[in-house]
N, CA, C and O atoms as a GROMACS GRO file, in nm:
protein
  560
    1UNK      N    1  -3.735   3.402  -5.410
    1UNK     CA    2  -3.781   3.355  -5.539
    1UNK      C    3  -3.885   3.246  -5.519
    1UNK      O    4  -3.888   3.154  -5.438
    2UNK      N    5  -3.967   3.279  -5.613
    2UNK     CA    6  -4.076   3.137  -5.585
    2UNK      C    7  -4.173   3.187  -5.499
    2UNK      O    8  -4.274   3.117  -5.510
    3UNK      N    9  -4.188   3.278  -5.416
    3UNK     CA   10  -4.251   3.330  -5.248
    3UNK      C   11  -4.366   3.383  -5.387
    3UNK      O   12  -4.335   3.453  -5.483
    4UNK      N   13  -4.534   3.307  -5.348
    4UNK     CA   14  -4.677   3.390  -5.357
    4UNK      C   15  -4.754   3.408  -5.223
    4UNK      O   16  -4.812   3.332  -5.145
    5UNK      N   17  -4.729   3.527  -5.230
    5UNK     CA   18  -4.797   3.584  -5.112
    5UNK      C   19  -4.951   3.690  -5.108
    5UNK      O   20  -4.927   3.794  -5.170
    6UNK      N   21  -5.052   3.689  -5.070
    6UNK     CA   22  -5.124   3.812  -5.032
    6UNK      C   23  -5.134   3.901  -4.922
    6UNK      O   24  -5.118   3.865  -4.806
    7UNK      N   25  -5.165   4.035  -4.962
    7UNK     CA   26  -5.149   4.118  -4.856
    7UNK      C   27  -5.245   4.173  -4.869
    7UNK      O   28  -5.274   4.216  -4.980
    8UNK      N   29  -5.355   4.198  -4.727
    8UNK     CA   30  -5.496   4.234  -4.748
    8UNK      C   31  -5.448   4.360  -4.563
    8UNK      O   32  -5.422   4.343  -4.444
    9UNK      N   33  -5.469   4.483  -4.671
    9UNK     CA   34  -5.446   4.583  -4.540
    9UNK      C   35  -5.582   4.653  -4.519
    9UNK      O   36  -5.658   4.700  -4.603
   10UNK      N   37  -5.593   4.648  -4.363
   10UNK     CA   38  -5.761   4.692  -4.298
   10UNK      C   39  -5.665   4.792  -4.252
   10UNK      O   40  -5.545   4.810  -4.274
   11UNK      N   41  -5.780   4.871  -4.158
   11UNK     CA   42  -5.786   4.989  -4.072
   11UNK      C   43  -5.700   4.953  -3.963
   11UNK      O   44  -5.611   5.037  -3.948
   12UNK      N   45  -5.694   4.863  -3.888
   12UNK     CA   46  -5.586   4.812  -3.795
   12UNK      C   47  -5.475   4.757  -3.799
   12UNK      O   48  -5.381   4.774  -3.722
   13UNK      N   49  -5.482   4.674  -3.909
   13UNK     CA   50  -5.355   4.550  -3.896
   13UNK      C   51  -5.369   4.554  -4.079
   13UNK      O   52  -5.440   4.610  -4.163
   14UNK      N   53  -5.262   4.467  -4.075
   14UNK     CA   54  -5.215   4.376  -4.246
   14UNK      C   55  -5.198   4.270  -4.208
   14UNK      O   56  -5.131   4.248  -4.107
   15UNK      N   57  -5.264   4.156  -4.292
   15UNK     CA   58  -5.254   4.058  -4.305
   15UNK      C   59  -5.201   3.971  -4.412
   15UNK      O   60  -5.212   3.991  -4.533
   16UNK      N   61  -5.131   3.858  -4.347
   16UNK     CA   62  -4.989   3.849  -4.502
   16UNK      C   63  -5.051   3.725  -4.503
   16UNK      O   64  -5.073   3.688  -4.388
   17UNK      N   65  -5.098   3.626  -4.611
   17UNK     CA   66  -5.149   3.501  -4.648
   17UNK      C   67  -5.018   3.415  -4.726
   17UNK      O   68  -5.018   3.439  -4.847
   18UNK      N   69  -4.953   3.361  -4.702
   18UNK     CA   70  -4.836   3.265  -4.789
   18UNK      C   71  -4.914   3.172  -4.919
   18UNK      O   72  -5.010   3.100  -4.890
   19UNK      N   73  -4.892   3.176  -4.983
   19UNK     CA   74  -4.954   3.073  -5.047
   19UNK      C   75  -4.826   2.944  -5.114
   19UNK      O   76  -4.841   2.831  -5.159
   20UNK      N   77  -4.731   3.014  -5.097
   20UNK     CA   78  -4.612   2.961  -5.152
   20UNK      C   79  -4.452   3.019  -5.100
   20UNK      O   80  -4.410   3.134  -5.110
   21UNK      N   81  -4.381   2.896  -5.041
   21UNK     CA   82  -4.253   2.968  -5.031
   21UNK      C   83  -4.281   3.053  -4.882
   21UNK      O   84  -4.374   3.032  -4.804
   22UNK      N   85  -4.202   3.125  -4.873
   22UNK     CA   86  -4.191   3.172  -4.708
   22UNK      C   87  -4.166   3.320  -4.674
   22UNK      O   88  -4.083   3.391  -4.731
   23UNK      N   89  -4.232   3.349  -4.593
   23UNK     CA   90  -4.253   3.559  -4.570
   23UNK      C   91  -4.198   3.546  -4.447
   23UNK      O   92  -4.206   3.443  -4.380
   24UNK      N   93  -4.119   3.689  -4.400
   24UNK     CA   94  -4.090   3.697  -4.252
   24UNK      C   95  -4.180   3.865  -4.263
   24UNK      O   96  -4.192   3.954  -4.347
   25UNK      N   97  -4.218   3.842  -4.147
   25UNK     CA   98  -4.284   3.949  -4.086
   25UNK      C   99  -4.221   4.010  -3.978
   25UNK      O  100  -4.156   3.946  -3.896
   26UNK      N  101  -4.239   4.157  -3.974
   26UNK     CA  102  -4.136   4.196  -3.865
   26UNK      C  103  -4.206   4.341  -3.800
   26UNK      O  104  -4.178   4.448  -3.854
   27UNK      N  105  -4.296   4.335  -3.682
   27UNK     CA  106  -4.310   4.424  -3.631
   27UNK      C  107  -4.220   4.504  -3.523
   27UNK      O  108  -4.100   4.484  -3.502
   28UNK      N  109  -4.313   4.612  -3.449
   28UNK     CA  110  -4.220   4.680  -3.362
   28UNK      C  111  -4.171   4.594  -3.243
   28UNK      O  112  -4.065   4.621  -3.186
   29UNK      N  113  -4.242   4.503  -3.210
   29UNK     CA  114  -4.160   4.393  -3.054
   29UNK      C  115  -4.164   4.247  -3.160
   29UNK      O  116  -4.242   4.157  -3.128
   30UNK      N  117  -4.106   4.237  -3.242
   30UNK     CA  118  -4.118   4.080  -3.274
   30UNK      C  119  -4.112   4.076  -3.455
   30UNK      O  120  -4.153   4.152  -3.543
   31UNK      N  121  -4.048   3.967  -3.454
   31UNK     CA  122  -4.081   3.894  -3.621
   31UNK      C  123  -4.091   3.733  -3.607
   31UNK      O  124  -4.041   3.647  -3.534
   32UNK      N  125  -4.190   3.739  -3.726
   32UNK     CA  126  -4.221   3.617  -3.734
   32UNK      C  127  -4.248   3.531  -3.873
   32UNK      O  128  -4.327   3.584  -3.950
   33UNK      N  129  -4.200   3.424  -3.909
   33UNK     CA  130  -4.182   3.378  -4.016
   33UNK      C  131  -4.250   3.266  -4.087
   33UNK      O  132  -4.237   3.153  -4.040
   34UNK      N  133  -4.327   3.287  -4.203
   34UNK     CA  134  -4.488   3.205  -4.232
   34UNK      C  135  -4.429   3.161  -4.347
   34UNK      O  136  -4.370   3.225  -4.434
   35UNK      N  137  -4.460   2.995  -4.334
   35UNK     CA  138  -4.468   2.971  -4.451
   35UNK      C  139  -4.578   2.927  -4.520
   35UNK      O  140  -4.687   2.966  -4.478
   36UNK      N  141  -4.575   2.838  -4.642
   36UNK     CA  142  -4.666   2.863  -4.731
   36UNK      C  143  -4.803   2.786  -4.656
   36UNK      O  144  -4.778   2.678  -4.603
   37UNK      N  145  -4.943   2.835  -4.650
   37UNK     CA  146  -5.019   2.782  -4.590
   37UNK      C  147  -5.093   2.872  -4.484
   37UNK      O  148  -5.214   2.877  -4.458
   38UNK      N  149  -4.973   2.950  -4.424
   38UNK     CA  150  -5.004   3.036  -4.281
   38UNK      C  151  -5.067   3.145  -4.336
   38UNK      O  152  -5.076   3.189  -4.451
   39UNK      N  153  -5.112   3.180  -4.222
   39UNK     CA  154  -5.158   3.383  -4.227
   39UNK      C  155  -5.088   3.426  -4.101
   39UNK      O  156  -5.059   3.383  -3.990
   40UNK      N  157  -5.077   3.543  -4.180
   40UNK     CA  158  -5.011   3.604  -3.974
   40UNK      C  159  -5.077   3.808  -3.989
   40UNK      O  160  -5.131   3.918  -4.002
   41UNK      N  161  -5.052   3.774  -3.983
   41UNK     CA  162  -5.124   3.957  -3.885
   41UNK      C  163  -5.002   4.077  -3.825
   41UNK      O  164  -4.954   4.068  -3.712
   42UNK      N  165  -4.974   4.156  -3.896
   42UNK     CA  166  -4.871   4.279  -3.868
   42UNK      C  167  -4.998   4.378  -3.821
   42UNK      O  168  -5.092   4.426  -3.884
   43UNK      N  169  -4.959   4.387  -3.686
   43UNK     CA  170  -4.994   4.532  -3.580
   43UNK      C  171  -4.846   4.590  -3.537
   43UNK      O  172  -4.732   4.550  -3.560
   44UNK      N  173  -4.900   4.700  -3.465
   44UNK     CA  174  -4.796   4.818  -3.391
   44UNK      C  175  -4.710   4.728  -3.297
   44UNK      O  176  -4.587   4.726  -3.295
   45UNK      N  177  -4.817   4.632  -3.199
   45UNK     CA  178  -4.743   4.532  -3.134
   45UNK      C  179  -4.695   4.378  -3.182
   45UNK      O  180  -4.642   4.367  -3.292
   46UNK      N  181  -4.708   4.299  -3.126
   46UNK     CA  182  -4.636   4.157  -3.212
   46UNK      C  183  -4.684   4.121  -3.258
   46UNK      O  184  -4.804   4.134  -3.235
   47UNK      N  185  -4.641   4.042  -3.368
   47UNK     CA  186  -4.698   3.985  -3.472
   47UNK      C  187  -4.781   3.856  -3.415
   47UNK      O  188  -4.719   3.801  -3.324
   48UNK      N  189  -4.878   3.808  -3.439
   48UNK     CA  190  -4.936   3.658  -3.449
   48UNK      C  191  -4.996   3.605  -3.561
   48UNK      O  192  -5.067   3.656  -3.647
   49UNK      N  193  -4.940   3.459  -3.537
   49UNK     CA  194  -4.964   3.391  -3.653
   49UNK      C  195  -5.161   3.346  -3.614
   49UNK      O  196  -5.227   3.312  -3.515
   50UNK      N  197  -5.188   3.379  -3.793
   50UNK     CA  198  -5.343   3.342  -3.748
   50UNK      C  199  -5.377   3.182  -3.834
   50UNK      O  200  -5.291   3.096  -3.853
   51UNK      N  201  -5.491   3.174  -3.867
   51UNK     CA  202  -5.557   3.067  -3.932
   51UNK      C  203  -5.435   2.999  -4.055
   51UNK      O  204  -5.328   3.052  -4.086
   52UNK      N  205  -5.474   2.911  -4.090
   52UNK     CA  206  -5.429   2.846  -4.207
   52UNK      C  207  -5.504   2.954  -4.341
   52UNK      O  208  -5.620   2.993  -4.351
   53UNK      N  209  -5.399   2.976  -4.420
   53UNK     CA  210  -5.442   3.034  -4.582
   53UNK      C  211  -5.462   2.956  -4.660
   53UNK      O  212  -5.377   2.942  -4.748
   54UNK      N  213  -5.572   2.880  -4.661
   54UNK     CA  214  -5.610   2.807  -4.769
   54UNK      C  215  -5.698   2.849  -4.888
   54UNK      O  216  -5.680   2.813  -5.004
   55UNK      N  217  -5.770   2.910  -4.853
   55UNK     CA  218  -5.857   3.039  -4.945
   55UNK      C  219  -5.796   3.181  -4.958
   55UNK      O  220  -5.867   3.267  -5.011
   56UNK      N  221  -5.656   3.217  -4.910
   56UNK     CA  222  -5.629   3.342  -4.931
   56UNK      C  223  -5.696   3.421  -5.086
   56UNK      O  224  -5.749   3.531  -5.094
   57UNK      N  225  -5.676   3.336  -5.178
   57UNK     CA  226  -5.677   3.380  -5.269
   57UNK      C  227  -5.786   3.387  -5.398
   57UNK      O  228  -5.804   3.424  -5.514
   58UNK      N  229  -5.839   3.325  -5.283
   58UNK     CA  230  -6.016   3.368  -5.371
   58UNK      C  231  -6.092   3.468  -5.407
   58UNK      O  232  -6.188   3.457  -5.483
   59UNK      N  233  -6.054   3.570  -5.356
   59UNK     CA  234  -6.066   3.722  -5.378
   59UNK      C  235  -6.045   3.762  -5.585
   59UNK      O  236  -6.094   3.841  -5.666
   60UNK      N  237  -5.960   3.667  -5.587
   60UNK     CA  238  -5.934   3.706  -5.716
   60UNK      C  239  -6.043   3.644  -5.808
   60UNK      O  240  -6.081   3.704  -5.909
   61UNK      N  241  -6.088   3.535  -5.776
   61UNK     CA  242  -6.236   3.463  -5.839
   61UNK      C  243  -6.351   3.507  -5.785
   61UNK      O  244  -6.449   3.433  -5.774
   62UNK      N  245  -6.348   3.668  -5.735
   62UNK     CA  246  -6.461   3.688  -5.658
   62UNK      C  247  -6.542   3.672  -5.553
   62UNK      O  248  -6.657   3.717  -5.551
   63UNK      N  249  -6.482   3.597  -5.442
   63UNK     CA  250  -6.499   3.506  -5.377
   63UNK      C  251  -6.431   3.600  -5.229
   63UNK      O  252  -6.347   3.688  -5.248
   64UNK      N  253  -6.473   3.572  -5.110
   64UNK     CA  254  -6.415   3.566  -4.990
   64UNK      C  255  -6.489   3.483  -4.884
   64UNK      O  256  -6.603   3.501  -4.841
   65UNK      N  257  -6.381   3.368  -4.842
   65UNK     CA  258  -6.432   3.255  -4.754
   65UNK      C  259  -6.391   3.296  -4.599
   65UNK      O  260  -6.288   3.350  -4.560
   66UNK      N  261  -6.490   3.257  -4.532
   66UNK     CA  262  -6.438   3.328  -4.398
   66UNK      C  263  -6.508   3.141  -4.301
   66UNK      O  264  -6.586   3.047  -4.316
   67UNK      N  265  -6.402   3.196  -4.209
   67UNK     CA  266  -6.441   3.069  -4.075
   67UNK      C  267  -6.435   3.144  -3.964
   67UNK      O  268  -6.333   3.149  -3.895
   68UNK      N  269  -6.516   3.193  -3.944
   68UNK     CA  270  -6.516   3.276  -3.787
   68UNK      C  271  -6.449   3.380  -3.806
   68UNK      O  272  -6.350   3.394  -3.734
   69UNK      N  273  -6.478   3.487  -3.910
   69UNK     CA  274  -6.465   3.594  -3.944
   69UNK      C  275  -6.531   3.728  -3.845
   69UNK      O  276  -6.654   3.732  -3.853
   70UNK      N  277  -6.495   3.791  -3.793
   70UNK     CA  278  -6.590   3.899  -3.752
   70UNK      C  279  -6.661   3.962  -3.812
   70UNK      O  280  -6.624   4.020  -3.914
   71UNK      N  281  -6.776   3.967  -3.768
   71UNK     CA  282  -6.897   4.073  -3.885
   71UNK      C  283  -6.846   4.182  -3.925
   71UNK      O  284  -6.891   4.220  -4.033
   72UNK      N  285  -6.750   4.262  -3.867
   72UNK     CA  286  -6.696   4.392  -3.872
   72UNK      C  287  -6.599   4.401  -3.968
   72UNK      O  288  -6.589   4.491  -4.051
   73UNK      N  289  -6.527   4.303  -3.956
   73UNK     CA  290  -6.418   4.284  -4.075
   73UNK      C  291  -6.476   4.219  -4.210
   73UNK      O  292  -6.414   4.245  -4.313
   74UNK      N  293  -6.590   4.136  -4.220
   74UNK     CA  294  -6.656   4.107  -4.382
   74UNK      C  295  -6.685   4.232  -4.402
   74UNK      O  296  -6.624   4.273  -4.501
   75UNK      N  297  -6.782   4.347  -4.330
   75UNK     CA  298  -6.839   4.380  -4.369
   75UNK      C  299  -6.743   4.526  -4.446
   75UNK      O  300  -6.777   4.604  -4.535
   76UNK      N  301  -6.600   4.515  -4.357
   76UNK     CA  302  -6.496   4.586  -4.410
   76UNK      C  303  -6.467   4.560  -4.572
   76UNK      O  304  -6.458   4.648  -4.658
   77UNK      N  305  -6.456   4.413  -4.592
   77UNK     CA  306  -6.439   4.367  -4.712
   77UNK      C  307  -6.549   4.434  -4.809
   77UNK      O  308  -6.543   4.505  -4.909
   78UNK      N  309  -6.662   4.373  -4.725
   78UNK     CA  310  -6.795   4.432  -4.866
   78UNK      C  311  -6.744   4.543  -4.941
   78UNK      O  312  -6.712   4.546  -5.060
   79UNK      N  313  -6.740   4.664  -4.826
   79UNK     CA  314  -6.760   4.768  -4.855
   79UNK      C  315  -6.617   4.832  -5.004
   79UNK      O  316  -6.605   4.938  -5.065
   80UNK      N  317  -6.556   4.732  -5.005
   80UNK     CA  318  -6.434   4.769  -5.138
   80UNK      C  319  -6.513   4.722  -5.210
   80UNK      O  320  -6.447   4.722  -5.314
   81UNK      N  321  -6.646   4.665  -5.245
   81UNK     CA  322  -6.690   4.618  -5.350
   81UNK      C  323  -6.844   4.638  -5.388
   81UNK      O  324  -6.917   4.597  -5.479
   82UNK      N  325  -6.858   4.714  -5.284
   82UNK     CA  326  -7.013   4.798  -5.267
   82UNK      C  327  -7.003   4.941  -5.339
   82UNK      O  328  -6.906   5.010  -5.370
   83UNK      N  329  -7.142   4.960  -5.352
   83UNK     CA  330  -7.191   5.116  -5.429
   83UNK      C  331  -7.124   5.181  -5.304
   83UNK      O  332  -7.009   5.224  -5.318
   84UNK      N  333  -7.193   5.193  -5.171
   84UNK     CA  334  -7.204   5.243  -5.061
   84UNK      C  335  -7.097   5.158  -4.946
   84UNK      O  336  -7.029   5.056  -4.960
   85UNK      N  337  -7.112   5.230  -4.855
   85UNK     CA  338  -6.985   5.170  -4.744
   85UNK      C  339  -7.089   5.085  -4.663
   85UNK      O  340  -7.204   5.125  -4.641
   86UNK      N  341  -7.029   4.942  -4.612
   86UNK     CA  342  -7.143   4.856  -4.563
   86UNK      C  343  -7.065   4.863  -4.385
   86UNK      O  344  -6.954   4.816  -4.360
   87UNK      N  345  -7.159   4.934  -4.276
   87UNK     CA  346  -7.108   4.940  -4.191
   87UNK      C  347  -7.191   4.845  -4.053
   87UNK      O  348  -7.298   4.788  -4.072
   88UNK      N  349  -7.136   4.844  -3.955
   88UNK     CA  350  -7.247   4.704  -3.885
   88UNK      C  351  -7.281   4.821  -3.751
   88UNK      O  352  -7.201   4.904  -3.706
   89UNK      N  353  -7.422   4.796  -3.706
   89UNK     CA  354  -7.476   4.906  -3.585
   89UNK      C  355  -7.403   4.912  -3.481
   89UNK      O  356  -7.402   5.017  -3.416
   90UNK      N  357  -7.344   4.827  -3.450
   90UNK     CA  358  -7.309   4.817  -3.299
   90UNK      C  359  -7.152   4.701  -3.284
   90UNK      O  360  -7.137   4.597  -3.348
   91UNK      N  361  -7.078   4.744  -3.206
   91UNK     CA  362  -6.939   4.673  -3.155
   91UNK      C  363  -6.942   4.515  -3.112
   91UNK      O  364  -6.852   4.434  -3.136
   92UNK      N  365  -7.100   4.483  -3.020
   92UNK     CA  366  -7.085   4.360  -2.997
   92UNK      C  367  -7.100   4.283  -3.129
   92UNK      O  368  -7.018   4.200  -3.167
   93UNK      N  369  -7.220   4.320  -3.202
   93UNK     CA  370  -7.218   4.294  -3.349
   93UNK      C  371  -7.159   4.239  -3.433
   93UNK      O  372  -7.175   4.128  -3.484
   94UNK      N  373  -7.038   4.369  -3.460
   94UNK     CA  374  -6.951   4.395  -3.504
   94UNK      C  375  -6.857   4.251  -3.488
   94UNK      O  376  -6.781   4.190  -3.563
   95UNK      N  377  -6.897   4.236  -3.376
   95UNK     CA  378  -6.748   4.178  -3.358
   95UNK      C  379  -6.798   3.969  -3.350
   95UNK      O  380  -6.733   3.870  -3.318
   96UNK      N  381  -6.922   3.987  -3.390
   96UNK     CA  382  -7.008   3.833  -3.383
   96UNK      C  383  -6.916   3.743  -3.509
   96UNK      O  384  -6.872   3.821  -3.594
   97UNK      N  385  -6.897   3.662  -3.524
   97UNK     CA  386  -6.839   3.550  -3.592
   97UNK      C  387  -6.900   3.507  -3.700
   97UNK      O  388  -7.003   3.446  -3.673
   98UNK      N  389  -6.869   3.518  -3.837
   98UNK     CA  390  -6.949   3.440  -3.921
   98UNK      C  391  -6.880   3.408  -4.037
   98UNK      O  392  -6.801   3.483  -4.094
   99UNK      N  393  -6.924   3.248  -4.085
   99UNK     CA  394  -6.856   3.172  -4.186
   99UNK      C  395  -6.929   3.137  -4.314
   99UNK      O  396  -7.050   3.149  -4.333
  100UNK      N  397  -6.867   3.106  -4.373
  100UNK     CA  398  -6.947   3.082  -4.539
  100UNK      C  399  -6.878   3.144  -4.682
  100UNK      O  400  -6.797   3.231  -4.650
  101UNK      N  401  -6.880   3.136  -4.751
  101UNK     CA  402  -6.873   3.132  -4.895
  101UNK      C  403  -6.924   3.280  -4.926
  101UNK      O  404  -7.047   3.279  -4.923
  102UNK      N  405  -6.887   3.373  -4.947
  102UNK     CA  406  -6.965   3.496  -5.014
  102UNK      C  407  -6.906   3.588  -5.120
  102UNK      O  408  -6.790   3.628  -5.121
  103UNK      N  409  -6.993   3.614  -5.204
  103UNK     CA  410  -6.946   3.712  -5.337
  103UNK      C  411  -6.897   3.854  -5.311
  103UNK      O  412  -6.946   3.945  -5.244
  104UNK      N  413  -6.816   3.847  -5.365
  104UNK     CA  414  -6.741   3.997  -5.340
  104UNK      C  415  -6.801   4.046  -5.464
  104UNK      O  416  -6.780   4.167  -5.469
  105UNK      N  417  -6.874   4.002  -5.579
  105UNK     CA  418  -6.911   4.033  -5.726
  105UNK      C  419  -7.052   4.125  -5.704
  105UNK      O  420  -7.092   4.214  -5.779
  106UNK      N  421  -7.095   4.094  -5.621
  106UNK     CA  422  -7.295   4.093  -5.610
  106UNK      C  423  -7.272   4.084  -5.409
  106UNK      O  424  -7.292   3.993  -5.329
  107UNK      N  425  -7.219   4.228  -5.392
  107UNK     CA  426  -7.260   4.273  -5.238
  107UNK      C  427  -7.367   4.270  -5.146
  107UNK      O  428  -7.380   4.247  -5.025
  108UNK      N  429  -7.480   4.320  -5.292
  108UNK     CA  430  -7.640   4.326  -5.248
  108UNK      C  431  -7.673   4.201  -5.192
  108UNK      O  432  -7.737   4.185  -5.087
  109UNK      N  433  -7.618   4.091  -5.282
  109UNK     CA  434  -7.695   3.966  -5.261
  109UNK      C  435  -7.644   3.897  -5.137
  109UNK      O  436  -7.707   3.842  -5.047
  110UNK      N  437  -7.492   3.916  -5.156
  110UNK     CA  438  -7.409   3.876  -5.011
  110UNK      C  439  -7.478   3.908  -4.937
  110UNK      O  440  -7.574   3.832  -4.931
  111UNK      N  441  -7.486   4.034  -4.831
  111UNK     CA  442  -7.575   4.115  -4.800
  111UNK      C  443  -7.726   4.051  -4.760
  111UNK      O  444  -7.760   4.045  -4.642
  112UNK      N  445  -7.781   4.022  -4.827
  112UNK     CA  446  -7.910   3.977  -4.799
  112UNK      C  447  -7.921   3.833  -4.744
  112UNK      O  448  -7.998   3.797  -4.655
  113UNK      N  449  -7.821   3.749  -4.818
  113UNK     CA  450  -7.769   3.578  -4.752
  113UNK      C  451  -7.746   3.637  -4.586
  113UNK      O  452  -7.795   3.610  -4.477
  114UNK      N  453  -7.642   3.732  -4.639
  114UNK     CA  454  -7.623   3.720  -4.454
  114UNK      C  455  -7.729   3.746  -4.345
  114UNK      O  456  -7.745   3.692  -4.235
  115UNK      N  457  -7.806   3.860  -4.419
  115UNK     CA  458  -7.936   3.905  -4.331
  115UNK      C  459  -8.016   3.792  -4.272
  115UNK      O  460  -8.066   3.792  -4.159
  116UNK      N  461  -8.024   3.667  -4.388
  116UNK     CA  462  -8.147   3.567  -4.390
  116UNK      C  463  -8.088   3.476  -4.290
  116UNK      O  464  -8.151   3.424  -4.199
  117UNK      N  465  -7.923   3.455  -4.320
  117UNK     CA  466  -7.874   3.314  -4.217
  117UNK      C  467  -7.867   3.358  -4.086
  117UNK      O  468  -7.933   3.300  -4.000
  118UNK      N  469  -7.780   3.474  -4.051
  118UNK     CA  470  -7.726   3.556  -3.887
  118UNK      C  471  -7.873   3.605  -3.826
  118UNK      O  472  -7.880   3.629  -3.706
  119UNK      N  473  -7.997   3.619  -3.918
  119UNK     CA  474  -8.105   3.690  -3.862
  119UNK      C  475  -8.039   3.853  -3.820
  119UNK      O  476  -7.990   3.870  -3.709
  120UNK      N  477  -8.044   3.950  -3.906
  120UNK     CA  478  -7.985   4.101  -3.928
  120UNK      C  479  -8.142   4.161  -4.002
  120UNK      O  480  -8.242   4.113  -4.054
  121UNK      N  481  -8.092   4.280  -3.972
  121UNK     CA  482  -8.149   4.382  -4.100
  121UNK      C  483  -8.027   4.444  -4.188
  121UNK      O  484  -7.906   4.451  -4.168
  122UNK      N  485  -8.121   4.487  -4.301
  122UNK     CA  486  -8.015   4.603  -4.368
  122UNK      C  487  -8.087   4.738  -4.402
  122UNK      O  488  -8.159   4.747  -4.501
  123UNK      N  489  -8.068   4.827  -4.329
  123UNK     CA  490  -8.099   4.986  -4.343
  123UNK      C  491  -7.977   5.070  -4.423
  123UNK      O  492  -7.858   5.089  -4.398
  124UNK      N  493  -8.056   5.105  -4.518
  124UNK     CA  494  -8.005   5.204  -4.645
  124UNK      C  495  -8.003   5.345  -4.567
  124UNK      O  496  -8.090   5.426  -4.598
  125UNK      N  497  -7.938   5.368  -4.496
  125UNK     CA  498  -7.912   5.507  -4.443
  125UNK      C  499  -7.853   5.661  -4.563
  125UNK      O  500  -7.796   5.766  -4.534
  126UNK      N  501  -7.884   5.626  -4.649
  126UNK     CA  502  -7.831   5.688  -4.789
  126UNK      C  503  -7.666   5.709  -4.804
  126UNK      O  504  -7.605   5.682  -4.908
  127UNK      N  505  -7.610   5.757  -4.696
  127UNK     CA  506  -7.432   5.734  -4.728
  127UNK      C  507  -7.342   5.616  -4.696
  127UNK      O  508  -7.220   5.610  -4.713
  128UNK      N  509  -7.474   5.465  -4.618
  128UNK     CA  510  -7.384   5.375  -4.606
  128UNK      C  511  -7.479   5.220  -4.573
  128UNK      O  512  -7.586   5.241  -4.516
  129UNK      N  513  -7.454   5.109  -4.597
  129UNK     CA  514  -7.607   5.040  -4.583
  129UNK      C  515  -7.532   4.998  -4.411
  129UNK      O  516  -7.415   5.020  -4.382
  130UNK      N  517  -7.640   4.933  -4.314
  130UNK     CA  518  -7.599   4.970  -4.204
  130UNK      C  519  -7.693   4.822  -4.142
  130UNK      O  520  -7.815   4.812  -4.130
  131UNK      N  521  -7.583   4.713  -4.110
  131UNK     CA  522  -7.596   4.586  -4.059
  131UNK      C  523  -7.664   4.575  -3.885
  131UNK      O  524  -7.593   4.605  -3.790
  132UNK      N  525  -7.776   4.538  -3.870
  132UNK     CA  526  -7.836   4.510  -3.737
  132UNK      C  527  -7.889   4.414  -3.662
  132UNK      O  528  -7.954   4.340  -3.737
  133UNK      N  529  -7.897   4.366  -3.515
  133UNK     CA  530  -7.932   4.269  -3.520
  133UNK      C  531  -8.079   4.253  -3.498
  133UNK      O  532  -8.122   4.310  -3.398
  134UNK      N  533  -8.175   4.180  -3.579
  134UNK     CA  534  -8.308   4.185  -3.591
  134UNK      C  535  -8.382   4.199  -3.457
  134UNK      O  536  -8.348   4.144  -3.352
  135UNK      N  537  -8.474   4.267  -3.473
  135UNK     CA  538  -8.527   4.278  -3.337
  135UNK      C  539  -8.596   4.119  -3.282
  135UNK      O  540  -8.628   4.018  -3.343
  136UNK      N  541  -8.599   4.152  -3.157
  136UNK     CA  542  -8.685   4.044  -3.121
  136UNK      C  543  -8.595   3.887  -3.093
  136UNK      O  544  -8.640   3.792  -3.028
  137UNK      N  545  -8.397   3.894  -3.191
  137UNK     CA  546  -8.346   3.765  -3.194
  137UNK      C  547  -8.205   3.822  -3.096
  137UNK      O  548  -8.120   3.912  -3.094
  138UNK      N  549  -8.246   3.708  -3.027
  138UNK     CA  550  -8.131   3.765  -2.950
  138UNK      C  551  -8.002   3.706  -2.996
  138UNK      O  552  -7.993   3.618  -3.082
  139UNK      N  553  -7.855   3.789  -2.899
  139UNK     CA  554  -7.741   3.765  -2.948
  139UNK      C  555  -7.683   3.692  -2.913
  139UNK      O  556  -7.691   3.671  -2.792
  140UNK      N  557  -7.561   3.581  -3.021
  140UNK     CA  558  -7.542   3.512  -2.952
  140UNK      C  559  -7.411   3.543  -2.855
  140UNK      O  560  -7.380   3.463  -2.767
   0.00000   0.00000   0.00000
């Protein structure tokens, strides 16, 4: 009773955000028990506790705040809130770190912030827009 929680499920894992009150998590080698504040992460193997949830729940004001987010996983997010599926070129990419404030309301514009700050392109491939790293800038 009392327990506010979010649950944001990707392609790999679920992620449980506490915002209130206390969740146990229980995978196949392990459980683990978050309270209000934590995030933790359910995979096939053990659970780990991740970042502090302090923004879990900004999603609902349109909003998703990331601190060393993987490009691969925002761009997972976009894409529930895009015309088109927003996918990133490449794994190292994919997997580059990035933080900030961005609209889940106005994708396009997200989208283009990110292009201007990370130095990216965005190619409209017609079934999906498709994240790159600009020529000429190297990675970090």
């Amino acid at each position: 009773l009392g327990t506010r929680f979010n649950v944001d499920v990707h392609r790999d894992f679920v992620e449980v955000a506490v915002l209130q009150g206390l969740v146990e998590l229980r995978g196949d080698e392990g459980r683990l028990r978050l309270a209000a504040g934590r995030t933790g992460r359910l995979t096939p193997t053990p659970v780990a506790t991740q970042t502090v949830a302090t923004t879990a729940s900004a999603w609902r004001d349109g909003w998703i705040e990331t601190n060393g987010m993987p490009l691969g996983l925002l761009a997972e997010e976009l894409s529930r809130y895009s015309e088109k599926p927003v996918r990133v070129q490449d794994t190292s990419l994919s997997r580059r770190e990035v933080s900030g404030r961005f609209s889940l309301l106005t994708p396009a514009e997200t989208l283009q912030s990110l292009a201007v700050v990370y130095e990216l392109t965005i190619e409209d491939r017609g079934d999906a827009l498709v994240l790159a790293q600009a020529s000429g800038t190297p990675q970090p």
